[in-house]
Every structure is written in C-alpha cells, then in structure tokens.
Coordinates of C-alpha atoms and ligand atoms in Angstrom, one line a residue:
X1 CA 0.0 0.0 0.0
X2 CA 2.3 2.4 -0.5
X3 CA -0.6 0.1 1.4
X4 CA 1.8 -0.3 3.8
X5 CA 3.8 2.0 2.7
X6 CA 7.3 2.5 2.1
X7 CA 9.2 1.1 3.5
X8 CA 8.1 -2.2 2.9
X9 CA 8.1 -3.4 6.0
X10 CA 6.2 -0.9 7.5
X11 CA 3.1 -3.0 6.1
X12 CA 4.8 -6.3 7.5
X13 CA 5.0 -4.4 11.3
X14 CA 1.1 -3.9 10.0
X15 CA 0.5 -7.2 10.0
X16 CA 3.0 -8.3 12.6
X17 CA 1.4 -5.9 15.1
X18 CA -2.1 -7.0 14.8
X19 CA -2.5 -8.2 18.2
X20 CA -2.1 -4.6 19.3
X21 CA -5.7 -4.4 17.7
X22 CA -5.5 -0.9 16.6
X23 CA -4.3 -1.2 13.0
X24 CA -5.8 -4.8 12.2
X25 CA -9.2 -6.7 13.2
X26 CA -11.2 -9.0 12.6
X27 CA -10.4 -12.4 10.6
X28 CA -7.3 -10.8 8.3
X29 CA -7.4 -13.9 6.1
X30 CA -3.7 -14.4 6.3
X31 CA -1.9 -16.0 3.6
X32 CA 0.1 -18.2 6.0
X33 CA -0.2 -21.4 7.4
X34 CA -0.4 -22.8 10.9
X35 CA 3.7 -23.8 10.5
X36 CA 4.3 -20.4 8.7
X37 CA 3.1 -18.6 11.8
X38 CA 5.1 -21.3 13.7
X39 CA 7.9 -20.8 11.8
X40 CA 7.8 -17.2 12.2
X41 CA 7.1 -17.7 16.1
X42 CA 10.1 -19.9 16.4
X43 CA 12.3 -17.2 14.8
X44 CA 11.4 -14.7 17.1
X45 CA 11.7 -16.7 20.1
X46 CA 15.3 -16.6 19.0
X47 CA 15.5 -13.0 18.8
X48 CA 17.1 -11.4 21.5
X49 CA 15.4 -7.8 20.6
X50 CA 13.1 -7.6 23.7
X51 CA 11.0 -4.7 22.5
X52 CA 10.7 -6.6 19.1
X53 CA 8.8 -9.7 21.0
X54 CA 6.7 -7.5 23.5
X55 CA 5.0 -5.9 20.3
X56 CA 4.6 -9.8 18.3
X57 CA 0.7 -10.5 18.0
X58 CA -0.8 -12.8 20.2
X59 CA -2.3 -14.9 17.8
X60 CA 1.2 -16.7 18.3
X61 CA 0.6 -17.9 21.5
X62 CA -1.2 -20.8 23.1
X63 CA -2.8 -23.7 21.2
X64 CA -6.2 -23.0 20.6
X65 CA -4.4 -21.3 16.7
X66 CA -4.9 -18.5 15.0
X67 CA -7.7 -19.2 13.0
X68 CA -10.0 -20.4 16.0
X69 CA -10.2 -17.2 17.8
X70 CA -13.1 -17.0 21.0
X71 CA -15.4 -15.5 18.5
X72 CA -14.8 -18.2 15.7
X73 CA -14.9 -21.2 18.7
X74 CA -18.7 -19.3 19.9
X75 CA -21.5 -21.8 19.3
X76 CA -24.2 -19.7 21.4
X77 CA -24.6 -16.2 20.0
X78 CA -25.7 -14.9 23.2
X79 CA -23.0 -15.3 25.1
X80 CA -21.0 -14.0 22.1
X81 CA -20.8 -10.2 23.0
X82 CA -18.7 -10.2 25.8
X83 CA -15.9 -12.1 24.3
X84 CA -13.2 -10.6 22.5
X85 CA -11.5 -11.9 19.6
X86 CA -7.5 -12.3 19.4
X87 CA -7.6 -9.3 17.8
X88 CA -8.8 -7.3 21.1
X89 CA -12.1 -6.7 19.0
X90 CA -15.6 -7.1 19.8
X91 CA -17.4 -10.3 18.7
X92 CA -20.0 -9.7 15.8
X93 CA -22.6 -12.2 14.6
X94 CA -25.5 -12.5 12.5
X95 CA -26.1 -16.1 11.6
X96 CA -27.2 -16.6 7.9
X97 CA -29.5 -19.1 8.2
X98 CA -31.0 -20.3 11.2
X99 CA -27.5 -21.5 12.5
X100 CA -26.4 -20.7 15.7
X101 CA -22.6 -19.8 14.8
X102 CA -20.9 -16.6 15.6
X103 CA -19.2 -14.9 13.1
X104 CA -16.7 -12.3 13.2
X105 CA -17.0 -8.7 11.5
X106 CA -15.6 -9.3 7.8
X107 CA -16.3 -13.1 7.7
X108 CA -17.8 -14.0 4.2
X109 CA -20.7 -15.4 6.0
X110 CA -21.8 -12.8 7.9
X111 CA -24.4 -10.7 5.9
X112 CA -24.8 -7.7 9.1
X113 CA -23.1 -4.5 8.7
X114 CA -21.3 -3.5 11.6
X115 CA -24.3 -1.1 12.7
X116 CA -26.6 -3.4 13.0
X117 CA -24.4 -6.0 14.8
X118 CA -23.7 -3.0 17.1
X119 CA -27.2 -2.3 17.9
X120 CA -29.2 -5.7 17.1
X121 CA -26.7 -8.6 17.7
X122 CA -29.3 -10.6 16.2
X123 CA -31.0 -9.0 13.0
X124 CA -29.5 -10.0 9.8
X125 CA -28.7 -6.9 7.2
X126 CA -30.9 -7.5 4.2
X127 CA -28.7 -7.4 0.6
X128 CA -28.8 -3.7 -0.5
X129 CA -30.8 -3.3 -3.9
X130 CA -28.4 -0.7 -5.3
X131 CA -24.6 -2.2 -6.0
X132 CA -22.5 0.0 -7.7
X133 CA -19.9 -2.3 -9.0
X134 CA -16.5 -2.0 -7.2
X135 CA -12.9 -2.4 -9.1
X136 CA -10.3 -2.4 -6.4
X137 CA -7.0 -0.8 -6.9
X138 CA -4.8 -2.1 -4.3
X139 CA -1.2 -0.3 -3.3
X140 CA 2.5 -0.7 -3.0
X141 CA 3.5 -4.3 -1.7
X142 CA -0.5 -4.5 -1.7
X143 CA -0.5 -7.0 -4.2
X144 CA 0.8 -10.8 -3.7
X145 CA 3.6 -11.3 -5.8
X146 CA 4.7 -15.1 -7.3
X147 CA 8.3 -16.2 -8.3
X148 CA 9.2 -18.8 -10.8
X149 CA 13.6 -20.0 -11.2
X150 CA 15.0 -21.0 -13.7
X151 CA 18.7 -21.4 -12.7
X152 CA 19.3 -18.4 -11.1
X153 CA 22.9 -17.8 -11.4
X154 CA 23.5 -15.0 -8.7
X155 CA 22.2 -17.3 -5.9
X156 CA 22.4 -15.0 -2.8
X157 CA 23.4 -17.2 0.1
X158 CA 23.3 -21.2 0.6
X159 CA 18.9 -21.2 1.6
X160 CA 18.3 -19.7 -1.6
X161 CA 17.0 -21.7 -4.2
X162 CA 18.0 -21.8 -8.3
X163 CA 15.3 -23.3 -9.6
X164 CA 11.5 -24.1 -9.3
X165 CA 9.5 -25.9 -10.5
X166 CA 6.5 -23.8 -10.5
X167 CA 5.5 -20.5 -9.2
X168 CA 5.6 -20.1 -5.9
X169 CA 4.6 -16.8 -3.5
X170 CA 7.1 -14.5 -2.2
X171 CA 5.0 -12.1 -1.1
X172 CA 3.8 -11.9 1.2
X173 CA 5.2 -15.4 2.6
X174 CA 6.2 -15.6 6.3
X175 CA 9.0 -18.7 5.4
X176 CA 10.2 -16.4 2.2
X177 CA 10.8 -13.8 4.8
X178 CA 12.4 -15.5 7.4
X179 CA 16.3 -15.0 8.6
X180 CA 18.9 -15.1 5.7
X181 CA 16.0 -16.6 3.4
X182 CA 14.9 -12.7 3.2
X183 CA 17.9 -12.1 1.3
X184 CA 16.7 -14.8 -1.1
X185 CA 13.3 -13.2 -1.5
X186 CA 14.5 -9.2 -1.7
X187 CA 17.4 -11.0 -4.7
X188 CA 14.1 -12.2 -6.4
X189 CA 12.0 -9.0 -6.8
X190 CA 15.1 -7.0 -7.8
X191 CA 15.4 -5.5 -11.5
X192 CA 17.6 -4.8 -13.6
X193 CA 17.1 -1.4 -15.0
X194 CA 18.6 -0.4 -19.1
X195 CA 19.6 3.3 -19.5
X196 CA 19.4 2.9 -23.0
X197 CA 15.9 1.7 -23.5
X198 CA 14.3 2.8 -19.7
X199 CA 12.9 -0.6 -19.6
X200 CA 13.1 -3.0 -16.3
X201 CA 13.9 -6.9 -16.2
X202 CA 13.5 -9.1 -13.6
X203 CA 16.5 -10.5 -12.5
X204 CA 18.7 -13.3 -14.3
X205 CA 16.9 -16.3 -13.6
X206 CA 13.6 -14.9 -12.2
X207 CA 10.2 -14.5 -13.5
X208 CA 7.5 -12.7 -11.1
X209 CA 3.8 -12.3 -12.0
X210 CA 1.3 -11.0 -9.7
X211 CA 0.2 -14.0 -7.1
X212 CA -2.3 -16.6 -8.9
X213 CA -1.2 -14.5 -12.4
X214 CA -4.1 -14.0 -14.2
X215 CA -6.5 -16.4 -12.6
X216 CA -7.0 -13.8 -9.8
X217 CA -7.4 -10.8 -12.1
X218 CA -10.7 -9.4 -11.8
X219 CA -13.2 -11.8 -10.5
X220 CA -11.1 -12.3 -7.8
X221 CA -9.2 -10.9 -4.2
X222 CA -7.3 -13.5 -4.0
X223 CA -4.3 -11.3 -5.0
X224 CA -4.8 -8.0 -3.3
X225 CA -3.8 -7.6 0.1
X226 CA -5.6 -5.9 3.0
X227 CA -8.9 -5.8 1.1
X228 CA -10.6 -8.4 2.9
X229 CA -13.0 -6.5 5.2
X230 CA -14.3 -4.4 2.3
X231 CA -14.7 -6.9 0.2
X232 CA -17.0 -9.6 2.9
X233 CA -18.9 -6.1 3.8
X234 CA -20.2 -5.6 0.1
X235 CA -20.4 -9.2 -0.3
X236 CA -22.8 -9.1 3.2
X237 CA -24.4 -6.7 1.0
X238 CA -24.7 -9.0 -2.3
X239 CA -22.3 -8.6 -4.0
X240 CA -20.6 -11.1 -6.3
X241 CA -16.9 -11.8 -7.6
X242 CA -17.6 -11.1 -11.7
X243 CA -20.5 -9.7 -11.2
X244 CA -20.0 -6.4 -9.1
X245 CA -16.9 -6.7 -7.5
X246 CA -13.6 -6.9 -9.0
X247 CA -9.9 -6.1 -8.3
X248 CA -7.0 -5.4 -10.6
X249 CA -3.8 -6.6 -9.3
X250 CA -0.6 -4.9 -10.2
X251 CA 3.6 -5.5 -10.4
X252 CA 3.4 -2.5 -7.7
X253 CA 7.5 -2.5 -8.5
X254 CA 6.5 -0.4 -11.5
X255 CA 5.7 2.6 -12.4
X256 CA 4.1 4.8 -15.1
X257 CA 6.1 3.3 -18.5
X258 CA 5.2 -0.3 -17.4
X259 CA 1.0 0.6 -16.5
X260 CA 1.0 2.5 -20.1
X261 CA 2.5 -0.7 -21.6
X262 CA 1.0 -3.5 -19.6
X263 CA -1.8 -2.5 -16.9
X264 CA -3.6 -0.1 -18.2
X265 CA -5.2 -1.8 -21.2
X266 CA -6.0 -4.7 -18.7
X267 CA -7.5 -2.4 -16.6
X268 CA -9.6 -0.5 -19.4
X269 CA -11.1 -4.2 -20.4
X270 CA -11.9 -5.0 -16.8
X271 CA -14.1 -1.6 -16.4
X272 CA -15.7 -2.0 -19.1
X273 CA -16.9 -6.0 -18.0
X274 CA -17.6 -4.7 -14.5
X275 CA -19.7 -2.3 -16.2
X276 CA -21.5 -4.7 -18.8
X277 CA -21.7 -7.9 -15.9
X278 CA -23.4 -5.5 -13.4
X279 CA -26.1 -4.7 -16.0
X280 CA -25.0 -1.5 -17.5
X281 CA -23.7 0.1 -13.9
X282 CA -20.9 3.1 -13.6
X283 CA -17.8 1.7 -12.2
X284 CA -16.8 2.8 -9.1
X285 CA -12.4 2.7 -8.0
X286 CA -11.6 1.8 -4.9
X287 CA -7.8 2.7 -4.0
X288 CA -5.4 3.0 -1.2
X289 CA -2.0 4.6 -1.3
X290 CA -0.1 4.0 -4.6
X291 CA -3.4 3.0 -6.2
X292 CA -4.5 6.7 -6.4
X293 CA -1.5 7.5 -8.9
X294 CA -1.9 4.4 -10.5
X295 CA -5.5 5.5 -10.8
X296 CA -5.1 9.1 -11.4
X297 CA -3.0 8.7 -14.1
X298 CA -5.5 5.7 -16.0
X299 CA -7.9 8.3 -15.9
X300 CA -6.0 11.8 -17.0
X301 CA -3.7 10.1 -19.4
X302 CA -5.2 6.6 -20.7
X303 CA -8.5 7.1 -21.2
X304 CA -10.8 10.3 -22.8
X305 CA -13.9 11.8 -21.4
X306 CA -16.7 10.3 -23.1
X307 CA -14.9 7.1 -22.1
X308 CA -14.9 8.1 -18.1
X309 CA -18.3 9.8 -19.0
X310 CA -19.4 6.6 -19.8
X311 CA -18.0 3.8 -17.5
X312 CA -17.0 6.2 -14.4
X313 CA -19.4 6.6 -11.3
X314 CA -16.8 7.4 -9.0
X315 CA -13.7 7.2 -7.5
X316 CA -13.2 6.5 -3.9
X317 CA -9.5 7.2 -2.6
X318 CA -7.8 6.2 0.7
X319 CA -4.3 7.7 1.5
X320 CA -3.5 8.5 -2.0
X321 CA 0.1 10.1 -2.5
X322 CA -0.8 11.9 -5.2
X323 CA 2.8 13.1 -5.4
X324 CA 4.3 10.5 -3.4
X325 CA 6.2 10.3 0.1
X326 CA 9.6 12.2 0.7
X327 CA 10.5 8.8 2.7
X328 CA 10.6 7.5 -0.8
X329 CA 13.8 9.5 -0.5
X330 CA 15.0 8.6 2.2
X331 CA 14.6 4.6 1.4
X332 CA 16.5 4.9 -1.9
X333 CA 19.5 7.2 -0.7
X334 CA 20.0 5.2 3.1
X335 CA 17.4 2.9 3.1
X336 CA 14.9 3.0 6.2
X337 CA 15.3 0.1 8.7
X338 CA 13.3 -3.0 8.6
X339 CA 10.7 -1.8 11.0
X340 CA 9.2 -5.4 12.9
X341 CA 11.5 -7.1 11.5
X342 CA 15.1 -7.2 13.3
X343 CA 16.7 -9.3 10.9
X344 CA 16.4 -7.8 7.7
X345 CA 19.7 -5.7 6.7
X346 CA 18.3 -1.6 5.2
X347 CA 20.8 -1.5 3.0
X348 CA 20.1 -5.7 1.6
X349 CA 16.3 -4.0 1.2
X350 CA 17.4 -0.4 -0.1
X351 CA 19.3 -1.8 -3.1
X352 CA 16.5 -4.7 -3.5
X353 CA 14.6 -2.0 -3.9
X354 CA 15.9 1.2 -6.2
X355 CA 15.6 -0.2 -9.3
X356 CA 11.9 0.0 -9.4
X357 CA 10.4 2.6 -11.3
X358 CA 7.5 2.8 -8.5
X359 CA 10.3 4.4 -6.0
X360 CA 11.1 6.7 -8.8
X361 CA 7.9 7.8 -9.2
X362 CA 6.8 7.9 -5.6
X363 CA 10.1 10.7 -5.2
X364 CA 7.8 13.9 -5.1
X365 CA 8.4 16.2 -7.5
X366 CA 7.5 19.8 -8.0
X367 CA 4.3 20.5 -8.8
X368 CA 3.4 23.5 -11.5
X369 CA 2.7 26.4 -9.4
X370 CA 4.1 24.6 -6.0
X371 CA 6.6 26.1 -3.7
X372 CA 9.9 24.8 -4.8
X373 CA 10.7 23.8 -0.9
X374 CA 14.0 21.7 0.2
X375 CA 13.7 18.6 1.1
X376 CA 17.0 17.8 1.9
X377 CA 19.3 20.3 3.6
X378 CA 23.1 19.7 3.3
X379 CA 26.5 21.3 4.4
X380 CA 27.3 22.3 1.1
X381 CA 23.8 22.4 -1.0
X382 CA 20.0 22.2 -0.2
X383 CA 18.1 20.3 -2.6
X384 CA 14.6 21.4 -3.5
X385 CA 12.4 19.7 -5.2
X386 CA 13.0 20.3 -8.5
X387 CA 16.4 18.6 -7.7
X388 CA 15.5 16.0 -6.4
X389 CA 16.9 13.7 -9.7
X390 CA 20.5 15.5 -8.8
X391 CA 19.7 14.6 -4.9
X392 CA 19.4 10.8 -5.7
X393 CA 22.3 10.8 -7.9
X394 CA 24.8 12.6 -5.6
X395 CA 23.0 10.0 -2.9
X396 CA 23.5 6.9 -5.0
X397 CA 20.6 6.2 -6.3
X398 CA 21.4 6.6 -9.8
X399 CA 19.0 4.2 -11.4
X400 CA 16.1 5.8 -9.8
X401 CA 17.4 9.3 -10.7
X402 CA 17.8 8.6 -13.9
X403 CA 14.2 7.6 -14.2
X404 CA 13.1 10.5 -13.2
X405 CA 15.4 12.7 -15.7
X406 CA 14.4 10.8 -18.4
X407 CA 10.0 10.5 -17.7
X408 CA 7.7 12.6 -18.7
X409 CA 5.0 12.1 -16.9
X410 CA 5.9 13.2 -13.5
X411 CA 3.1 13.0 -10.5
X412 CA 1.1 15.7 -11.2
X413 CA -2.4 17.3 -9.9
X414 CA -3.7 17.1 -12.8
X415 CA -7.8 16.2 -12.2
X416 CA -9.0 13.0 -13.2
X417 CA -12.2 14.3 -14.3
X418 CA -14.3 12.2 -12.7
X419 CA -16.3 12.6 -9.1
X420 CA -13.9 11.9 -6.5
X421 CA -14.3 11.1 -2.9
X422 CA -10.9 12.0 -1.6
X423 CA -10.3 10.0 2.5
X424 CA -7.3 11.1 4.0
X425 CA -5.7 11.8 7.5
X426 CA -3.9 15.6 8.1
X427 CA -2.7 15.5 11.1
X428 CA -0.1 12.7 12.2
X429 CA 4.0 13.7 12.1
X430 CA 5.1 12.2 8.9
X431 CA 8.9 12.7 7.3
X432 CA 8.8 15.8 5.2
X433 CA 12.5 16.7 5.1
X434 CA 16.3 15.8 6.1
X435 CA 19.5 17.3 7.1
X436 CA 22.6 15.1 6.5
X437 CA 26.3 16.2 5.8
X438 CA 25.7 15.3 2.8
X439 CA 24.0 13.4 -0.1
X440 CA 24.8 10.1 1.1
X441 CA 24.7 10.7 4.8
X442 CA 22.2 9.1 7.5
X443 CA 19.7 11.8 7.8
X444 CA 17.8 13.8 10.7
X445 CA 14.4 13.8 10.0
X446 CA 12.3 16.8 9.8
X447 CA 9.1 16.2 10.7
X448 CA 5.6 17.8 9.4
X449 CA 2.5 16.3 8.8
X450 CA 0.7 13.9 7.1
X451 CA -0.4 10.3 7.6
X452 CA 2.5 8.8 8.9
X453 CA 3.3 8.0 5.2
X454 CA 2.2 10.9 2.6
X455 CA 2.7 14.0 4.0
X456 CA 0.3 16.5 3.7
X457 CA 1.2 18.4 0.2
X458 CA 1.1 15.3 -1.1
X459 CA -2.2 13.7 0.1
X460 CA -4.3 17.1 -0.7
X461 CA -3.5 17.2 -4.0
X462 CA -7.3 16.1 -5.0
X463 CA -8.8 19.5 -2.5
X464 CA -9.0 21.8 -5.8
X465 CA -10.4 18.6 -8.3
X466 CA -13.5 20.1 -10.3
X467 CA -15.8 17.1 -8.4
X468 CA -14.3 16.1 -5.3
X469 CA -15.3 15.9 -1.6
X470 CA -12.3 15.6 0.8
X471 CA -12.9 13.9 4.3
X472 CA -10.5 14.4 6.1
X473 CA -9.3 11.6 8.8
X474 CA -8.1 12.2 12.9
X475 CA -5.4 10.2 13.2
X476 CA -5.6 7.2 11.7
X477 CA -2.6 6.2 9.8
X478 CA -1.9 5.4 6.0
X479 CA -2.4 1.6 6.2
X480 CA -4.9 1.7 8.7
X481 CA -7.8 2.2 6.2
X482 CA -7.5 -1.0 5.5
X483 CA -9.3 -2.9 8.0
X484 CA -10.7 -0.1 9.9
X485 CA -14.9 -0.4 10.1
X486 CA -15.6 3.3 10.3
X487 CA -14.2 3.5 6.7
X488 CA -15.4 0.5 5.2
X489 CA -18.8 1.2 6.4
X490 CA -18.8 4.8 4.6
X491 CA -17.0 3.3 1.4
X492 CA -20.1 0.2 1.6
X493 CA -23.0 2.9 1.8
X494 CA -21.4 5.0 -0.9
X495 CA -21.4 2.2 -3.4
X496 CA -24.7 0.8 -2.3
X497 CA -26.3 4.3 -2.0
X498 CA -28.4 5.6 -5.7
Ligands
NAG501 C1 20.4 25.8 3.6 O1 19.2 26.4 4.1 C2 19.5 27.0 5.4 C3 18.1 27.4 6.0 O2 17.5 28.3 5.1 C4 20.5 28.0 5.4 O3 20.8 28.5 6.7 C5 21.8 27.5 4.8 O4 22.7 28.5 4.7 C6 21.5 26.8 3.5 N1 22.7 26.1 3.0 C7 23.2 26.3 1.8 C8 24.5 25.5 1.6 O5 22.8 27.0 1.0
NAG502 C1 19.8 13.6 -13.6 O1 19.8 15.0 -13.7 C2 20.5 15.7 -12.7 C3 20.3 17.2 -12.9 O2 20.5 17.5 -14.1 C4 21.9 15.3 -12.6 O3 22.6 15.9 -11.6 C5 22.0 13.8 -12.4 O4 23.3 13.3 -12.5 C6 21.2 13.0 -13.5 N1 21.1 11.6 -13.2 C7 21.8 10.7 -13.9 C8 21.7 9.3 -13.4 O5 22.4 11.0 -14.9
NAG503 C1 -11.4 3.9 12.5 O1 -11.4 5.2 12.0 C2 -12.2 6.0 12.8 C3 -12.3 7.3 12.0 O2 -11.1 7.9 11.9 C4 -11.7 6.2 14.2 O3 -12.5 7.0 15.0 C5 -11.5 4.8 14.8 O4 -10.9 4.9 16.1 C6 -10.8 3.9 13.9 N1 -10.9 2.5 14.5 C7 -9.8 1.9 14.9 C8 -10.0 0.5 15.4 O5 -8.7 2.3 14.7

C-alpha cells in the first residue's frame, strides 16, 4: 500500500502488530499457514530484541491457533458479546441461516453490517438493492507477488533456491521472509534497469507475476492484500466476484512506463466488464495509497472523457500520495530500517529495492505552481524539489534518478475528471525533510504532517479537483484504512447508495 507504505516493511510491522488491535481486526485472512506462523514464532523466540517480541501479535501464542479465535470457537450467539476476539475486538454475529454460529465482523458469512451487529446482535442486514460495481486498486507491496527460477545464477546465500518448479509466493510469505532466506526473497524481486531503453527486467533467472497470475485478475481478491473486510462487507451486501466486484492486481515495483504498456489496457477491459456484468452500472475505484497515482493517471492520461463519462461513477481514494512520500527519499538514498523485522539488513532491502520505477515515481516532484521547498538540507547544498533527480544521484541512487530525468510524466495534480471522494488523514507527524552532511549521509528527519506515510502536500492534492469531496481523517494512519470499520462502512453505503 504504498498500502503499507514505504518502506516495505512498515506493512509487515502492520500485519506483525495485529495483536495490538489498533491497525488490524477482525479475521485478516492471512496468507500463512499454521507452520508459517510457527515458523515465524520460532524465529522470534530466537531474537534477543526484547521490544521486538513484547510488540509480536498474540495470535502466536497458546494452542487454541490462530484461525480459531473466542469469537470463531462461539456456538451460542448470546454469550458472544462479551468475548473478545484475538484481535482485542468485539465479537460480531449474525447467523445466515437459522445456524447458531458466531461470526466475526468481515467473515464471508456474515451478511450484518457492523451497525446493526452493534445495535441488534441478532438481526440480519438484508442485501442492499443498489450495488454499484466496485474495481479495487490495491497499493505498493499491496499486491501478492509469485516467483518462478530457472537457474538463477547469482544465488544469494546457501537457503536460496536456483530453480523451481513452478510458481511459488514470495509475497507476502512468512518462510520467504524468514532469517537469511529474506535475502533470497529481496534477490528475487530485484530488477535490472537499461539506460538505453528505460525498460526494467526481472532478475537473471527470475520471472514474477502478480500472485495466482491472471486467474485472480478481476473476478477475484485472491491477489490484493488488506482488502478483505471491504470486500466480505459488500459481499454481506450482495455482492458477487464477476458480477460487481472486482480487483486489478498490479507489479506494484512499477511505475508509469510499465501501467501505459501492460496494466492499463487490462484495466480498461476490466471496467468495461464490470460495467457490462453489473447490468450496464458506472464503475466505481476503490484505491489505497499508490493505487491513487496508478488511478489518477488511468484516468488523466489513458482514457478520454466520453470514455470516463461513460464507464466512471466514482472514485473512492484512501491515502492516495498523489505526489508520493519524501520517505521514498530517504529509502533509496540510506534505506529505512526493517521496521518489525530485526533481521532484515536496510541496506540488503534499499538496493532490493531502487531499481523499481515505482520508487522513482513515488520521489515527489515539484508541482506547476508549487513552492519549490527543500527537502533535503546539506553542508554544502540544499536540494529542493526540483532537484531532487541530482539529490538521488549525488545519494547513489542513480538508477532511480535517472528515471526521473528521463520521464515525462511526473506525478502531477492534474484532475482526473471524474467525481472523487478524496479519504485522507492531516494530522499525524510524517517525514517531510532531512538534514545530513551530505548526499549520502544518514539523515535527521524533519518532521511535518501527514499520515504517517504521505505528507500532507502530497495527500491534498485532490482538494481543488473540479468534483471532489475531501474527508478528512483524525489520526488514523496510511495503512490503517484497510481494515478499519468506520471507513469500510462509509466506502459500503457509498457504493450501495443511488
Ligand atoms: C540551507 O538552508 C538553510 C536554511 O535556510 C541556510 O541557513 C543554509 O545556509 C543553506 N545552506 C546552503 C548550503 O545553502
Ligand atoms: C539527472 O539529472 C540531474 C540534474 O540535471 C543530474 O545531476 C543527475 O546526475 C542526472 N542523473 C543521472 C543518473 O544521470
Ligand atoms: C477507525 O477510524 C475512525 C475514524 O477515523 C476512528 O475514529 C476509529 O478509532 C478507527 N478505528 C480503529 C479501530 O482504529
């Protein structure tokens, strides 16, 4: 997501933290086994980073397992309210049929929206009789990702395989991420990056497709992460895989060149079937984070007005860094540490890292019109914005910088055209700038605002849009839309609303 952000592992922390209950309820259908989570329990039990365990989720612990929490283990749904799931949450119910099983808030078969549950434990929601149909644009690392090897040559250390014989996921994959094995995994998504042509390869030996590959393109959220909740709430409300509800995965290593050339025409064909399946129905986008450029520029550069005239309802966007995250920065010049994860080297994910043209279009850039500010200060230059290219380069990042010198299409504000409902949070301290000796140099970190991802100037981008309405969020943080019920229930009575 940019779901989780940049860095990367800010999303894992996400999901590694979910016992803390505040960023993660309810059944996240994980894609992990009961000897991933073992595994993964094991390695930290060998950790000697004490802060690092006190923060680990619970749903490590004891026997009863992670996927039979109090509320799933419930067989009387009056008792069911005073229980609280692993997750520190609430029970919620609302049997079905006339079964007497509790269900948790998100659960596929649980047709209640969360009000209801609230209020009448009991009542079942009825299926809304308007469904908008939904097309989900996920974020960065918000899509699974899939590795295939066929002897790969530059084999990192002894864990890593050479070959496979089949796809298999890499991301998100507890075992893929363990101790030294990372380093297999961060060698796999790496590309290689021409000068001459501006195109990106994966590496020798290495072919990645988004997880499932096309099998989980459209009818499907099988392959985009942290959707879960929103997706069982419309579902609860009737809708149907194909039918009204889609998602369109992405390589969210890429960037502008590679949507043009690859993702965008999918994405054009998979509108216009949600549109046709759900009877002649306006399409409406669902993003989070790195999904809103991804979307923004679909609909200002890919596609004309009587097409978005058309096929368009709406556009719902959560967290979207319209012109990226100055962290973006600070990940491909020094890398930001593996947050949650102790084991994993920055610098082993930095350079895993800056060869994707998604970094290098994340890098904010000056806007027409903006204020040219510095966002790094150094002993012998500040770098605005508009040198940000030079920045990189002096910082090592030369791939990356060289992306930018050499694109055309830059993050802009440029308005989508279409009505917009624009969900982001203003008000919790998020990088904006740094001060180093120099170029290279571990940073101080300047602080403004933002949502602990996207600062501010980058997230408000949408407030002047032609057809827009801004909410604005209290402190809830960039990945946290995901998952949270206040904002799935608002996104589910938009969609289902005439
Ligand atoms: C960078 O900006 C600061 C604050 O405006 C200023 O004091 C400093 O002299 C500048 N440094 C350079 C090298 O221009
Ligand atoms: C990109 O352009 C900047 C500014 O002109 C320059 O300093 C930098 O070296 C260039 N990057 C590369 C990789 O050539
Ligand atoms: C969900 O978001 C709402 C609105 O910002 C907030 O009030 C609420 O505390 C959030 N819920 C959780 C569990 O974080």
């Amino acid at each position: 997501m940019f779901i989780g952000d940049i860095p990367v592992l800010i999303f894992l922390s996400w999901l590694l933290r979910a016992g803390r209950g505040q960023d993660l309820h309810g059944r996240f259908p994980f894609p992990f086994s009961q000897s991933d989570v073992k595994a993964l329990n094991n390695a930290l039990e060998a950790t000697s980073d004490v802060e690092t365990k006190n923060t680990q989720p619970r749903l490590l612990e004891g026997d009863a397992g992670f996927f039979d929490d109090e509320c799933g283990a419930q067989t009387n749904c009056g008792d069911c309210t005073s229980k609280k799931s692993h997750f520190g949450q609430p029970c919620r119910w609302c049997p079905l049929t006339s079964g007497n099983t509790c269900y948790s808030y998100g659960d596929q078969n649980n047709p209640c929206s969360s009000e209801e549950q609230q209020t009448e434990p009991d009542q079942c929601a009825p299926l809304s009789e308007v469904r908008k149909p939904v097309v989900i644009l996920p974020g960065l690392i918000g899509t699974g990702l899939d590795a295939k090897l066929t002897d790969k040559k530059d084999k990192v250390n002894h864990l890593c395989s050479t070959s496979s014989d089949d796809f298999f996921q890499i991301w998100i994959s507890v075992p893929q991420l363990l101790p030294v094995v990372y380093e297999c995994t961060m060698s796999e998504w790496e590309l290689k990056y021409d000068y001459e042509t501006e195109e990106v390869t994966d590496n020798d030996g290495v072919e990645i497709r988004t997880h499932g590959g096309e099998a989980n393109y459209g009818a499907s959220v099988d392959a985009v992460m942290g959707w879960e909740q929103i997706a069982h709430a419309l579902q609860a409300k009737g809708y149907e895989l194909g039918v009204d509800l889609f998602s369109a995965p992405f390589d969210f290593r890429m960037g502008r060149k590679q949507f043009h050339d690859y993702d965008y025409p999918k994405l054009k064909d998979l509108i216009e079937e949600a549109y046709v399946n759900s009877g002649e129905q306006k399409v409406v986008l669902a993003s989070i984070s790195y999904g809103a450029p991804f979307g923004q520029n679909f609909l200002v550069e890919f596609v004309d007005d009587d097409w978005k005239a058309k096929y368009i309802d709406s556009w719902i966007s959560m967290s979207g860094v319209f012109n990226g995250a100055p962290m973006v920065v600070r990940q491909l010049i020094t890398g930001m540490p593996g947050y949650g994860i102790p084991w994993v080297d920055t610098k082993v994910l930095r350079d895993s890292m800056r060869n994707w043209p998604a970094l290098a279009w994340l890098v904010p850039g000056l806007i027409e019109g903006g204020d040219d500010r510095v966002v790094t200060y150094t002993e012998s230059h500040n770098y605005t914005l508009s040198e940000v290219s030079k920045l990189l380069a002096d910082g090592g990042a030369l791939e990356a910088s060289d992306m930018i010198n050499k694109s055309e299409g830059a993050l802009t504000d440029a308005d989508p055209g279409v009505k917009v409902y624009c969900w982001y949070t203003n008000n919790i301290p998020t990088e904006f700038a740094y001060a180093a000796k120099d170029a290279t140099a571990e940073p101080a970190i300047i602080y403004g605002v933002g949502d602990g991802t996207g600062d501010l100037h980058s997230l408000n981008r949408c407030d002047d849009w032609e057809e827009v309405e801004v909410t604005h969020f209290d402190g809830l943080a960039h990945s946290a839309f995901m998952g949270n019920e206040t904002v799935t229930d608002m996104l589910v009575e938009l969609v289902t609303t005439a």
